[in-house]
Coordinates of C-alpha atoms in Angstrom, one line a residue:
Chain A
X1 CA -62.2 -24.7 -15.7
X2 CA -65.5 -24.5 -13.7
X3 CA -66.3 -20.8 -14.3
X4 CA -66.4 -20.5 -18.1
X5 CA -67.8 -24.0 -18.3
X6 CA -71.0 -23.2 -16.4
X7 CA -71.8 -20.1 -18.5
X8 CA -71.1 -21.7 -21.8
X9 CA -73.1 -24.8 -21.2
X10 CA -76.2 -22.7 -20.6
X11 CA -75.6 -20.6 -23.7
X12 CA -75.0 -23.5 -26.0
X13 CA -77.9 -25.5 -24.6
X14 CA -80.3 -24.2 -27.3
X15 CA -78.4 -25.8 -30.1
X16 CA -78.6 -29.2 -28.4
X17 CA -82.0 -30.6 -29.6
X18 CA -81.4 -29.8 -33.3
X19 CA -78.0 -31.5 -33.2
X20 CA -79.5 -34.5 -31.5
X21 CA -82.2 -34.9 -34.1
X22 CA -79.7 -34.8 -37.0
X23 CA -77.6 -37.3 -35.0
X24 CA -80.4 -39.8 -34.6
X25 CA -81.1 -39.8 -38.4
X26 CA -77.6 -41.0 -39.1
X27 CA -77.4 -43.2 -36.1
X28 CA -76.0 -46.4 -37.3
X29 CA -73.6 -44.8 -39.8
X30 CA -72.5 -42.3 -37.1
X31 CA -72.1 -45.0 -34.5
X32 CA -69.9 -47.1 -36.7
X33 CA -67.6 -44.2 -37.7
X34 CA -67.5 -43.2 -34.0
X35 CA -66.3 -46.7 -33.1
X36 CA -63.8 -46.7 -35.8
X37 CA -62.4 -43.3 -34.7
X38 CA -62.3 -44.4 -31.1
X39 CA -60.3 -47.5 -31.9
X40 CA -58.0 -45.6 -34.2
X41 CA -57.3 -43.0 -31.6
X42 CA -56.6 -45.6 -28.9
X43 CA -54.5 -47.7 -31.2
X44 CA -51.0 -46.0 -30.9
X45 CA -51.2 -46.0 -27.1
X46 CA -52.5 -49.5 -26.9
X47 CA -49.8 -50.8 -29.3
X48 CA -47.0 -49.2 -27.3
X49 CA -48.3 -50.5 -24.0
X50 CA -48.9 -54.0 -25.3
X51 CA -45.6 -54.3 -27.1
X52 CA -43.5 -53.0 -24.2
X53 CA -45.3 -54.6 -21.3
X54 CA -47.4 -57.6 -22.3
X55 CA -44.5 -59.6 -23.9
X56 CA -42.2 -59.0 -20.9
X57 CA -44.9 -59.9 -18.5
X58 CA -45.6 -63.2 -20.2
X59 CA -41.8 -63.7 -20.5
X60 CA -41.4 -63.2 -16.8
X61 CA -44.3 -65.6 -16.1
X62 CA -42.7 -68.3 -18.2
X63 CA -39.3 -67.7 -16.6
X64 CA -40.8 -68.1 -13.2
X65 CA -41.6 -71.7 -14.0
X66 CA -38.0 -72.5 -15.1
X67 CA -34.6 -72.9 -13.7
X68 CA -33.0 -70.0 -15.5
X69 CA -29.7 -68.9 -14.1
X70 CA -27.4 -67.0 -16.4
X71 CA -24.4 -68.4 -14.5
X72 CA -25.4 -72.0 -15.4
X73 CA -27.1 -71.6 -18.8
X74 CA -26.9 -75.4 -19.6
X75 CA -29.1 -76.2 -16.6
X76 CA -32.2 -74.4 -17.9
X77 CA -35.3 -76.5 -17.6
X78 CA -39.0 -76.4 -16.6
X79 CA -39.4 -77.0 -12.9
X80 CA -43.1 -76.0 -12.4
X81 CA -43.8 -74.3 -9.1
X82 CA -40.5 -75.1 -7.5
X83 CA -39.3 -71.5 -7.7
X84 CA -42.5 -70.3 -6.0
X85 CA -42.0 -72.8 -3.2
X86 CA -38.3 -71.7 -2.9
X87 CA -39.2 -68.0 -2.6
X88 CA -42.2 -68.4 -0.4
X89 CA -40.4 -70.6 2.1
X90 CA -37.4 -68.2 2.2
X91 CA -37.0 -66.0 5.2
X92 CA -35.3 -63.2 3.2
X93 CA -38.5 -62.9 1.1
X94 CA -40.7 -62.6 4.1
X95 CA -38.3 -60.2 5.8
X96 CA -38.3 -57.9 2.7
X97 CA -42.1 -58.2 2.6
X98 CA -42.3 -57.1 6.3
X99 CA -40.0 -54.1 5.7
X100 CA -41.9 -53.1 2.6
X101 CA -45.2 -53.2 4.4
X102 CA -43.8 -51.3 7.4
X103 CA -42.4 -48.6 5.1
X104 CA -45.6 -48.4 3.1
X105 CA -48.0 -48.2 6.0
X106 CA -46.0 -45.8 8.1
X107 CA -45.0 -43.5 5.3
X108 CA -48.5 -43.4 3.7
X109 CA -50.2 -42.8 7.1
X110 CA -47.9 -40.0 8.0
X111 CA -48.1 -38.5 4.5
X112 CA -51.9 -38.5 4.7
X113 CA -51.9 -36.4 7.9
X114 CA -49.0 -34.1 6.8
X115 CA -50.4 -33.9 3.3
X116 CA -53.8 -32.9 4.6
X117 CA -52.2 -30.1 6.7
X118 CA -50.1 -29.0 3.7
X119 CA -53.1 -29.1 1.5
X120 CA -55.0 -26.9 3.9
X121 CA -52.2 -24.4 4.1
X122 CA -51.8 -24.3 0.3
X123 CA -55.6 -24.0 -0.1
X124 CA -56.4 -21.4 2.6
X125 CA -53.3 -19.3 3.0
X126 CA -53.8 -15.7 2.0
X127 CA -50.5 -14.0 1.7
X128 CA -47.9 -15.4 -0.7
X129 CA -50.1 -18.3 -1.9
X130 CA -48.1 -18.8 -5.1
X131 CA -44.8 -18.8 -3.2
X132 CA -46.0 -21.3 -0.7
X133 CA -47.4 -23.6 -3.4
X134 CA -44.1 -23.4 -5.3
X135 CA -42.0 -24.2 -2.2
X136 CA -44.3 -27.1 -1.3
X137 CA -43.9 -28.6 -4.7
X138 CA -40.1 -28.5 -4.7
X139 CA -39.5 -31.9 -2.9
X140 CA -41.9 -33.6 -5.4
X141 CA -39.9 -32.2 -8.3
X142 CA -36.5 -33.3 -6.9
X143 CA -35.1 -36.6 -8.3
X144 CA -35.5 -39.3 -5.6
X145 CA -32.0 -40.5 -6.0
X146 CA -30.7 -36.9 -5.5
X147 CA -32.7 -36.4 -2.4
X148 CA -31.7 -39.7 -1.1
X149 CA -28.0 -38.8 -1.4
X150 CA -28.7 -35.7 0.5
X151 CA -30.3 -37.7 3.3
X152 CA -27.5 -40.2 3.2
X153 CA -24.8 -37.6 3.7
X154 CA -26.8 -35.8 6.3
X155 CA -26.9 -38.9 8.5
X156 CA -23.3 -40.0 7.8
X157 CA -21.0 -39.3 10.8
X158 CA -18.5 -36.6 10.0
X159 CA -20.3 -35.3 6.9
X160 CA -23.7 -34.6 8.1
X161 CA -25.4 -32.0 10.2
X162 CA -28.0 -34.5 11.4
X163 CA -25.6 -37.2 12.5
X164 CA -23.8 -34.5 14.5
X165 CA -27.0 -33.4 16.1
X166 CA -27.6 -36.9 17.4
X167 CA -25.3 -38.6 19.9
X168 CA -21.7 -38.0 19.1
X169 CA -20.6 -39.9 16.0
X170 CA -23.6 -42.2 15.8
X171 CA -24.2 -43.9 12.5
X172 CA -27.9 -44.5 12.2
X173 CA -27.7 -45.9 8.7
X174 CA -25.7 -48.8 9.9
X175 CA -28.4 -50.1 12.3
X176 CA -31.6 -51.6 11.1
X177 CA -34.3 -49.7 13.0
X178 CA -32.8 -46.2 12.6
X179 CA -32.0 -47.0 8.9
X180 CA -35.6 -48.0 8.2
X181 CA -36.7 -44.8 10.0
X182 CA -34.5 -42.7 7.8
X183 CA -35.8 -44.5 4.7
X184 CA -39.4 -43.7 5.8
X185 CA -38.4 -40.1 6.5
X186 CA -36.8 -39.7 3.0
X187 CA -39.9 -41.2 1.5
X188 CA -42.2 -38.9 3.4
X189 CA -40.3 -35.8 2.6
X190 CA -40.3 -36.5 -1.1
X191 CA -43.9 -37.5 -1.6
X192 CA -45.9 -35.6 0.9
X193 CA -46.3 -32.8 -1.7
X194 CA -47.8 -35.2 -4.2
X195 CA -50.3 -36.3 -1.6
X196 CA -51.0 -32.7 -0.7
X197 CA -51.6 -31.8 -4.3
X198 CA -54.2 -34.5 -4.8
X199 CA -55.8 -33.6 -1.5
X200 CA -55.9 -30.0 -2.4
X201 CA -57.8 -30.9 -5.5
X202 CA -60.3 -32.5 -3.2
X203 CA -60.5 -29.5 -0.9
X204 CA -61.3 -27.3 -3.8
X205 CA -64.6 -29.1 -4.4
X206 CA -65.8 -28.6 -0.8
X207 CA -68.3 -25.7 -1.1
X208 CA -67.6 -22.7 1.2
X209 CA -71.4 -22.3 1.8
X210 CA -71.5 -25.6 3.5
X211 CA -68.7 -24.7 5.8
X212 CA -70.4 -21.4 6.6
X213 CA -73.7 -23.1 7.3
X214 CA -72.1 -25.6 9.6
X215 CA -70.3 -22.8 11.4
X216 CA -73.6 -20.9 11.9
X217 CA -75.2 -24.1 13.4
X218 CA -72.4 -23.9 16.0
X219 CA -70.0 -26.4 14.7
X220 CA -66.5 -26.0 15.9
X221 CA -63.6 -26.0 13.5
X222 CA -62.7 -29.6 14.2
X223 CA -66.4 -30.7 13.8
X224 CA -66.6 -28.9 10.5
X225 CA -63.4 -30.6 9.4
X226 CA -64.5 -34.1 10.4
X227 CA -68.2 -33.9 9.5
X228 CA -68.3 -31.6 6.5
X229 CA -64.9 -31.5 4.8
X230 CA -63.7 -35.1 5.2
X231 CA -66.8 -36.9 4.0
X232 CA -66.9 -34.7 0.9
X233 CA -63.2 -35.4 0.3
X234 CA -63.5 -39.1 0.4
X235 CA -63.0 -39.7 -3.3
X236 CA -59.9 -37.5 -3.4
X237 CA -58.5 -39.2 -0.3
X238 CA -59.0 -42.6 -1.7
X239 CA -57.3 -41.7 -5.0
X240 CA -54.4 -40.2 -3.2
X241 CA -54.1 -43.2 -0.9
X242 CA -54.2 -45.7 -3.8
X243 CA -51.6 -44.0 -5.9
X244 CA -49.2 -43.4 -3.0
X245 CA -49.7 -47.0 -1.6
X246 CA -49.0 -48.6 -5.0
X247 CA -45.9 -46.4 -5.3
X248 CA -44.7 -47.0 -1.8
X249 CA -44.9 -50.8 -2.2
X250 CA -42.6 -50.6 -5.2
X251 CA -40.0 -48.5 -3.2
X252 CA -36.5 -48.9 -4.7
X253 CA -34.6 -45.6 -5.2
X254 CA -34.5 -44.4 -1.6
X255 CA -33.3 -47.7 -0.2
X256 CA -30.8 -48.3 -3.0
X257 CA -29.0 -45.1 -2.1
X258 CA -29.5 -45.1 1.6
X259 CA -28.5 -48.7 2.5
X260 CA -28.8 -50.8 -0.7
X261 CA -30.6 -53.3 1.5
X262 CA -27.9 -53.8 4.0
X263 CA -28.7 -54.4 7.7
X264 CA -32.0 -56.1 6.8
X265 CA -33.5 -53.1 5.1
X266 CA -34.3 -54.8 1.7
X267 CA -37.6 -54.1 0.2
X268 CA -39.3 -56.5 -2.2
X269 CA -38.0 -54.4 -5.2
X270 CA -34.5 -54.4 -3.9
X271 CA -34.5 -58.1 -3.2
X272 CA -35.9 -58.8 -6.6
X273 CA -33.4 -56.6 -8.3
X274 CA -30.5 -58.2 -6.5
X275 CA -31.6 -61.6 -7.6
X276 CA -32.2 -60.6 -11.2
X277 CA -29.3 -58.2 -12.1
X278 CA -26.9 -58.9 -9.3
X279 CA -27.4 -62.7 -8.9
X280 CA -28.3 -63.3 -12.6
X281 CA -30.9 -65.8 -11.4
X282 CA -33.7 -65.0 -13.8
X283 CA -35.9 -67.8 -12.6
X284 CA -36.0 -66.8 -9.0
X285 CA -36.0 -63.1 -9.8
X286 CA -39.0 -63.5 -12.2
X287 CA -40.8 -65.5 -9.6
X288 CA -40.3 -62.6 -7.1
X289 CA -41.5 -60.2 -9.8
X290 CA -44.7 -62.1 -10.3
X291 CA -45.4 -62.5 -6.6
X292 CA -44.8 -58.8 -6.1
X293 CA -47.2 -58.0 -8.9
X294 CA -49.8 -60.2 -7.2
X295 CA -49.3 -58.4 -3.9
X296 CA -49.7 -55.0 -5.6
X297 CA -52.8 -56.2 -7.5
X298 CA -54.4 -57.4 -4.3
X299 CA -53.8 -54.1 -2.6
X300 CA -55.2 -52.3 -5.7
X301 CA -58.2 -54.6 -5.7
X302 CA -58.9 -53.8 -2.0
X303 CA -58.7 -50.1 -2.6
X304 CA -60.9 -50.2 -5.7
X305 CA -63.5 -52.1 -3.8
X306 CA -63.3 -49.5 -1.1
X307 CA -63.6 -46.7 -3.7
X308 CA -67.1 -47.7 -4.8
X309 CA -68.1 -45.1 -7.4
X310 CA -64.9 -43.1 -6.9
X311 CA -62.8 -45.8 -8.6
X312 CA -60.7 -44.5 -11.4
X313 CA -62.4 -45.4 -14.6
X314 CA -65.7 -46.3 -13.2
X315 CA -67.1 -42.9 -14.0
X316 CA -65.4 -42.7 -17.3
X317 CA -68.1 -44.6 -19.2
X318 CA -70.8 -43.0 -17.2
X319 CA -70.6 -39.6 -18.9
X320 CA -70.0 -38.5 -22.4
Chain B
X1 CA -63.9 -13.6 5.5
X2 CA -62.3 -11.0 7.8
X3 CA -58.8 -11.8 8.9
X4 CA -57.7 -11.1 12.4
X5 CA -54.1 -10.4 13.3
X6 CA -54.1 -13.8 15.1
X7 CA -55.1 -15.6 12.0
X8 CA -52.6 -13.8 9.9
X9 CA -49.8 -14.7 12.4
X10 CA -51.0 -18.3 12.3
X11 CA -50.8 -18.6 8.6
X12 CA -47.4 -16.9 8.5
X13 CA -46.1 -19.4 10.9
X14 CA -47.6 -22.2 8.9
X15 CA -46.0 -20.8 5.7
X16 CA -42.6 -20.6 7.4
X17 CA -42.9 -24.2 8.6
X18 CA -43.7 -25.3 5.0
X19 CA -40.7 -23.3 3.6
X20 CA -38.4 -24.8 6.2
X21 CA -39.7 -28.3 5.5
X22 CA -39.2 -28.0 1.8
X23 CA -36.0 -26.0 1.7
X24 CA -33.6 -27.4 4.4
X25 CA -32.8 -30.6 2.6
X26 CA -32.4 -28.7 -0.7
X27 CA -30.1 -26.1 0.9
X28 CA -28.1 -29.0 2.4
X29 CA -27.5 -30.4 -1.1
X30 CA -26.4 -27.0 -2.3
X31 CA -24.1 -26.5 0.7
X32 CA -22.3 -29.8 0.2
X33 CA -21.8 -29.1 -3.5
X34 CA -20.1 -25.8 -2.7
X35 CA -17.9 -27.1 0.1
X36 CA -14.2 -27.3 -0.5
X37 CA -12.7 -30.8 -0.4
X38 CA -11.0 -30.2 2.9
X39 CA -14.2 -29.3 4.6
X40 CA -16.6 -32.0 3.6
X41 CA -16.3 -33.8 6.9
X42 CA -16.7 -30.8 9.2
X43 CA -20.4 -31.5 9.4
X44 CA -21.4 -27.8 9.2
X45 CA -24.6 -26.9 7.5
X46 CA -23.1 -23.8 5.9
X47 CA -19.8 -24.2 4.1
X48 CA -16.7 -22.6 5.8
X49 CA -14.7 -22.7 2.5
X50 CA -16.6 -22.1 -0.7
X51 CA -15.6 -23.5 -4.1
X52 CA -17.1 -24.2 -7.5
X53 CA -14.5 -26.9 -8.1
X54 CA -17.1 -29.7 -7.8
X55 CA -19.2 -28.3 -10.6
X56 CA -16.1 -27.8 -12.9
X57 CA -15.0 -31.4 -12.0
X58 CA -18.2 -33.2 -12.9
X59 CA -18.1 -31.8 -16.4
X60 CA -14.3 -31.9 -16.9
X61 CA -13.4 -35.1 -15.2
X62 CA -16.7 -36.9 -14.6
X63 CA -18.0 -36.4 -18.2
X64 CA -21.4 -35.6 -16.7
X65 CA -22.3 -33.6 -19.8
X66 CA -23.2 -36.7 -21.8
X67 CA -25.6 -38.2 -19.2
X68 CA -27.2 -34.8 -18.8
X69 CA -27.8 -34.6 -22.6
X70 CA -29.1 -38.2 -22.5
X71 CA -31.5 -37.3 -19.7
X72 CA -32.9 -34.2 -21.4
X73 CA -33.2 -35.9 -24.8
X74 CA -34.8 -39.1 -23.5
X75 CA -37.2 -37.3 -21.2
X76 CA -38.3 -34.8 -23.8
X77 CA -38.8 -37.3 -26.5
X78 CA -40.6 -39.8 -24.2
X79 CA -42.9 -37.0 -22.9
X80 CA -43.7 -35.7 -26.4
X81 CA -44.7 -39.1 -27.7
X82 CA -46.6 -40.1 -24.6
X83 CA -48.5 -36.8 -24.7
X84 CA -49.4 -37.2 -28.4
X85 CA -50.5 -40.8 -28.1
X86 CA -52.1 -40.2 -24.7
X87 CA -54.1 -37.2 -25.9
X88 CA -55.5 -39.3 -28.8
X89 CA -56.6 -42.0 -26.5
X90 CA -57.8 -39.7 -23.8
X91 CA -59.9 -37.8 -26.4
X92 CA -61.4 -41.1 -27.6
X93 CA -62.2 -42.2 -24.0
X94 CA -63.7 -38.9 -23.0
X95 CA -65.7 -38.2 -26.1
X96 CA -66.5 -41.3 -28.1
X97 CA -68.6 -44.4 -27.5
X98 CA -66.8 -47.6 -28.5
X99 CA -66.5 -51.1 -27.2
X100 CA -63.2 -51.7 -25.5
X101 CA -63.0 -48.4 -23.7
X102 CA -63.1 -50.0 -20.3
X103 CA -60.5 -52.5 -21.4
X104 CA -58.3 -49.7 -22.4
X105 CA -58.7 -48.0 -19.0
X106 CA -58.2 -51.2 -17.2
X107 CA -55.1 -52.1 -19.1
X108 CA -53.5 -48.7 -18.4
X109 CA -54.3 -49.0 -14.7
X110 CA -52.7 -52.4 -14.6
X111 CA -49.6 -51.0 -16.2
X112 CA -49.5 -48.0 -13.9
X113 CA -49.4 -50.3 -10.9
X114 CA -47.0 -52.9 -12.3
X115 CA -43.8 -52.9 -10.4
X116 CA -41.1 -51.5 -12.6
X117 CA -38.6 -53.9 -11.2
X118 CA -40.7 -56.8 -12.5
X119 CA -40.3 -55.6 -16.0
X120 CA -36.6 -55.0 -15.8
X121 CA -35.4 -58.6 -16.3
X122 CA -37.5 -59.5 -19.3
X123 CA -36.7 -56.1 -20.8
X124 CA -33.0 -56.5 -20.1
X125 CA -33.1 -59.9 -21.9
X126 CA -35.2 -58.7 -24.8
X127 CA -33.3 -55.5 -25.3
X128 CA -30.0 -57.3 -25.4
X129 CA -31.4 -59.7 -28.0
X130 CA -32.8 -57.1 -30.3
X131 CA -30.0 -54.6 -29.8
X132 CA -31.9 -51.9 -27.9
X133 CA -29.8 -52.3 -24.7
X134 CA -27.9 -49.2 -23.8
X135 CA -29.5 -47.1 -26.5
X136 CA -31.9 -44.1 -26.3
X137 CA -34.9 -46.0 -27.7
X138 CA -34.2 -48.7 -25.1
X139 CA -35.1 -46.2 -22.4
X140 CA -37.6 -44.1 -24.3
X141 CA -39.9 -47.1 -24.9
X142 CA -40.4 -48.1 -21.2
X143 CA -40.7 -44.4 -20.3
X144 CA -43.5 -43.8 -22.8
X145 CA -45.2 -46.9 -21.6
X146 CA -45.2 -45.8 -18.0
X147 CA -46.1 -42.2 -18.8
X148 CA -49.1 -43.3 -21.0
X149 CA -51.4 -44.5 -18.2
X150 CA -50.8 -41.3 -16.2
X151 CA -51.4 -39.2 -19.4
X152 CA -54.6 -41.1 -20.3
X153 CA -56.1 -40.8 -16.8
X154 CA -55.3 -37.2 -16.1
X155 CA -56.2 -36.0 -19.6
X156 CA -59.4 -38.0 -20.0
X157 CA -60.6 -36.6 -16.7
X158 CA -59.6 -33.2 -17.8
X159 CA -61.2 -33.5 -21.3
X160 CA -64.5 -34.6 -19.8
X161 CA -64.8 -31.2 -18.1
X162 CA -64.6 -29.3 -21.4
X163 CA -68.0 -28.1 -22.5
X164 CA -68.2 -29.7 -26.0
X165 CA -71.4 -27.8 -26.8
X166 CA -69.1 -24.9 -27.6
X167 CA -67.6 -26.9 -30.4
X168 CA -71.1 -27.8 -31.7
X169 CA -72.1 -24.2 -31.6
X170 CA -69.0 -23.1 -33.5
X171 CA -69.8 -25.7 -36.2
X172 CA -73.4 -24.4 -36.3
X173 CA -72.0 -21.0 -36.9
X174 CA -70.2 -22.4 -40.0
X175 CA -66.8 -23.4 -38.8
X176 CA -65.3 -26.5 -40.3
X177 CA -64.8 -29.4 -37.8
X178 CA -61.1 -28.7 -37.9
X179 CA -61.6 -25.0 -37.3
X180 CA -63.9 -25.7 -34.4
X181 CA -61.4 -28.1 -32.9
X182 CA -58.5 -25.8 -33.4
X183 CA -60.1 -22.6 -32.2
X184 CA -62.4 -23.8 -29.5
X185 CA -61.2 -27.1 -28.1
X186 CA -57.4 -26.8 -28.3
X187 CA -57.2 -23.6 -26.3
X188 CA -59.5 -25.1 -23.6
X189 CA -57.5 -28.3 -23.5
X190 CA -54.1 -26.8 -23.4
X191 CA -53.7 -26.3 -19.6
X192 CA -54.6 -29.9 -19.1
X193 CA -52.1 -31.1 -21.7
X194 CA -49.4 -28.9 -20.3
X195 CA -50.0 -30.2 -16.7
X196 CA -49.9 -33.7 -17.9
X197 CA -46.7 -33.1 -19.9
X198 CA -45.0 -31.7 -16.8
X199 CA -46.0 -34.7 -14.6
X200 CA -44.9 -37.1 -17.4
X201 CA -41.6 -35.2 -17.7
X202 CA -40.9 -35.3 -13.9
X203 CA -41.7 -39.0 -14.0
X204 CA -39.2 -39.7 -16.8
X205 CA -36.6 -37.4 -15.3
X206 CA -36.9 -39.1 -12.0
X207 CA -36.6 -42.7 -13.2
X208 CA -33.8 -44.7 -11.8
X209 CA -34.6 -48.4 -12.0
X210 CA -34.8 -48.6 -15.8
X211 CA -31.9 -46.2 -16.2
X212 CA -29.5 -48.3 -14.2
X213 CA -30.6 -51.7 -15.6
X214 CA -31.0 -51.0 -19.3
X215 CA -27.8 -49.1 -19.8
X216 CA -24.2 -50.0 -19.4
X217 CA -22.3 -46.9 -20.4
X218 CA -22.6 -43.2 -20.9
X219 CA -24.0 -43.8 -24.4
X220 CA -27.5 -43.8 -23.0
X221 CA -27.1 -43.6 -19.2
X222 CA -29.2 -40.8 -17.8
X223 CA -28.1 -38.3 -15.1
X224 CA -29.6 -40.0 -12.0
X225 CA -28.0 -43.3 -13.0
X226 CA -24.7 -41.7 -13.8
X227 CA -24.7 -40.0 -10.4
X228 CA -24.9 -43.4 -8.7
X229 CA -21.9 -44.6 -10.6
X230 CA -19.7 -41.6 -9.7
X231 CA -16.3 -42.4 -8.2
X232 CA -13.9 -39.9 -6.8
X233 CA -11.0 -38.5 -8.8
X234 CA -8.9 -41.2 -7.2
X235 CA -10.1 -44.4 -5.6
X236 CA -9.3 -42.9 -2.1
X237 CA -11.5 -39.9 -2.7
X238 CA -15.2 -40.0 -1.7
X239 CA -17.2 -38.6 -4.6
X240 CA -19.5 -36.6 -2.3
X241 CA -18.7 -33.3 -3.9
X242 CA -19.3 -34.6 -7.4
X243 CA -22.5 -36.3 -6.4
X244 CA -23.9 -33.2 -4.8
X245 CA -22.8 -30.9 -7.6
X246 CA -24.5 -33.2 -10.2
X247 CA -27.5 -33.4 -7.9
X248 CA -27.9 -29.6 -7.9
X249 CA -27.4 -29.5 -11.7
X250 CA -30.2 -31.9 -12.4
X251 CA -32.5 -30.2 -9.9
X252 CA -32.2 -26.8 -11.5
X253 CA -34.4 -27.7 -14.6
X254 CA -37.1 -29.1 -12.4
X255 CA -37.2 -26.1 -10.1
X256 CA -37.4 -23.8 -13.1
X257 CA -40.2 -25.9 -14.4
X258 CA -42.1 -25.8 -11.1
X259 CA -41.6 -22.0 -10.9
X260 CA -42.9 -21.4 -14.3
X261 CA -45.8 -23.8 -14.3
X262 CA -46.8 -23.9 -10.6
X263 CA -50.1 -22.3 -11.2
X264 CA -50.9 -24.6 -14.2
X265 CA -49.9 -27.8 -12.3
X266 CA -52.2 -26.9 -9.5
X267 CA -55.2 -25.8 -11.6
X268 CA -54.8 -28.7 -14.0
X269 CA -54.8 -31.2 -11.2
X270 CA -57.6 -29.5 -9.4
X271 CA -59.9 -30.2 -12.3
X272 CA -58.5 -33.6 -13.1
X273 CA -57.2 -35.5 -10.1
X274 CA -60.5 -36.0 -8.2
X275 CA -62.1 -37.7 -11.2
X276 CA -59.2 -40.1 -11.1

């Protein structure tokens, strides 16, 4: 709401000193009630988040140090770090780790480029802007599982228009490399609009004047893009990258529908899920959960370091 | 800026590319759902023999009605609760000074990035013990939890942009705090609240991991999970037609949503997302 905001701030500015004076007189009392109100308002959200997540997280942590297999309930006991050793020395784990990283890096990188192009189109297009934006948002709105079924049948020999376009009767989903490719494609199709949306928000804050000035100084379109637009968009790009990366590392739905982890296409989430719900091995499954959480946390930490002042939350306390 | 014919052609081509990109896979879903049983395996993009049988089947034979109602009910309730609690917290974070604010933001970021799969086992265990397994609340609780961080982040960024001096001015003019809040702040905050609600709804509507692990029957199973359990009318029949018809059915509400709120989603995010 930038337009009305600018005008009203100026208009209301006169009331400010008087209000501040009154505020200072009742400082301690006001402070205390403000604190109480703050806590009170945060309470419901905090309670739900703690009740639903903290207990399960602690529970998972405890399980990860135990032998806990629902098939052999009498064998439950504490075994220290044995589960961690088992998982970390297992080639399936590292294979799933590699697949997850490949899917994450490739899809996020392609999405960044495509998303930027899409954001530019949504931002600058002149005719039918609303229509283009609506169309571009459709993949984001579609349920991942649904889209994944569409891709699966499109690549299934006999059913699909894409399988038929390829070599006669090829079945790409039954081979590892093409299957991973299709998983990445499905991921990109679905979430590029999300990336574009966040990037478009960043584009909106690049002032037109700056572009015009650069163009008068003789900058080419490409120079303006790399030297004016991109640096100003850095916070938006980092936010978009962070959210997409964290999401991509947890990839589950697409793989579940497309291959369910067959032909060596398991991601960490798929592997963990198979051990937990399929294998009923809660100890190993929980260990994988904790390791996955650590991996996600490390990635988030690296990003937030890279963010500097643009980190989510870091500016939240800066301004009132 | 003056537009030349060349620029206009360029943008038109770009728009057409976007439309193709977004629509081809969707039209493919639609096409499969309308294909007659005998023509599924012909591989044509456009059906040669049209039928609505798949749609009739999912409701008559596949009892898809119940999962659909579950999905709508669970997503709406989760979204509403998350929005109310999230708005309270976001208001406090954007407007008030109190110790623990950073902790609150940090905790919500932690939850936002926690792998859902990691929560599934403990939740599966706990919900079975306390009788929430395979019930609506059993899904609503995790959905609220994962929608809350999103709600708190988007909304607090949005609320920070609202000029609160207006509220003060209204109070100076003799409005009660409640009047000032209702007549000045609420209308300004509404677009942000609606945007956030839509994002939260899409998130709950889209969930699959919790839906397949915390339910065991149609009592609480949501539509995306139900689709993955479809079987053909007989065991020799591939359920492709049913899957696709159900897919189209659960896509319709979201497309209507996007159509109605497209402008709001974009403007809400524009003012919120960059701030994180």
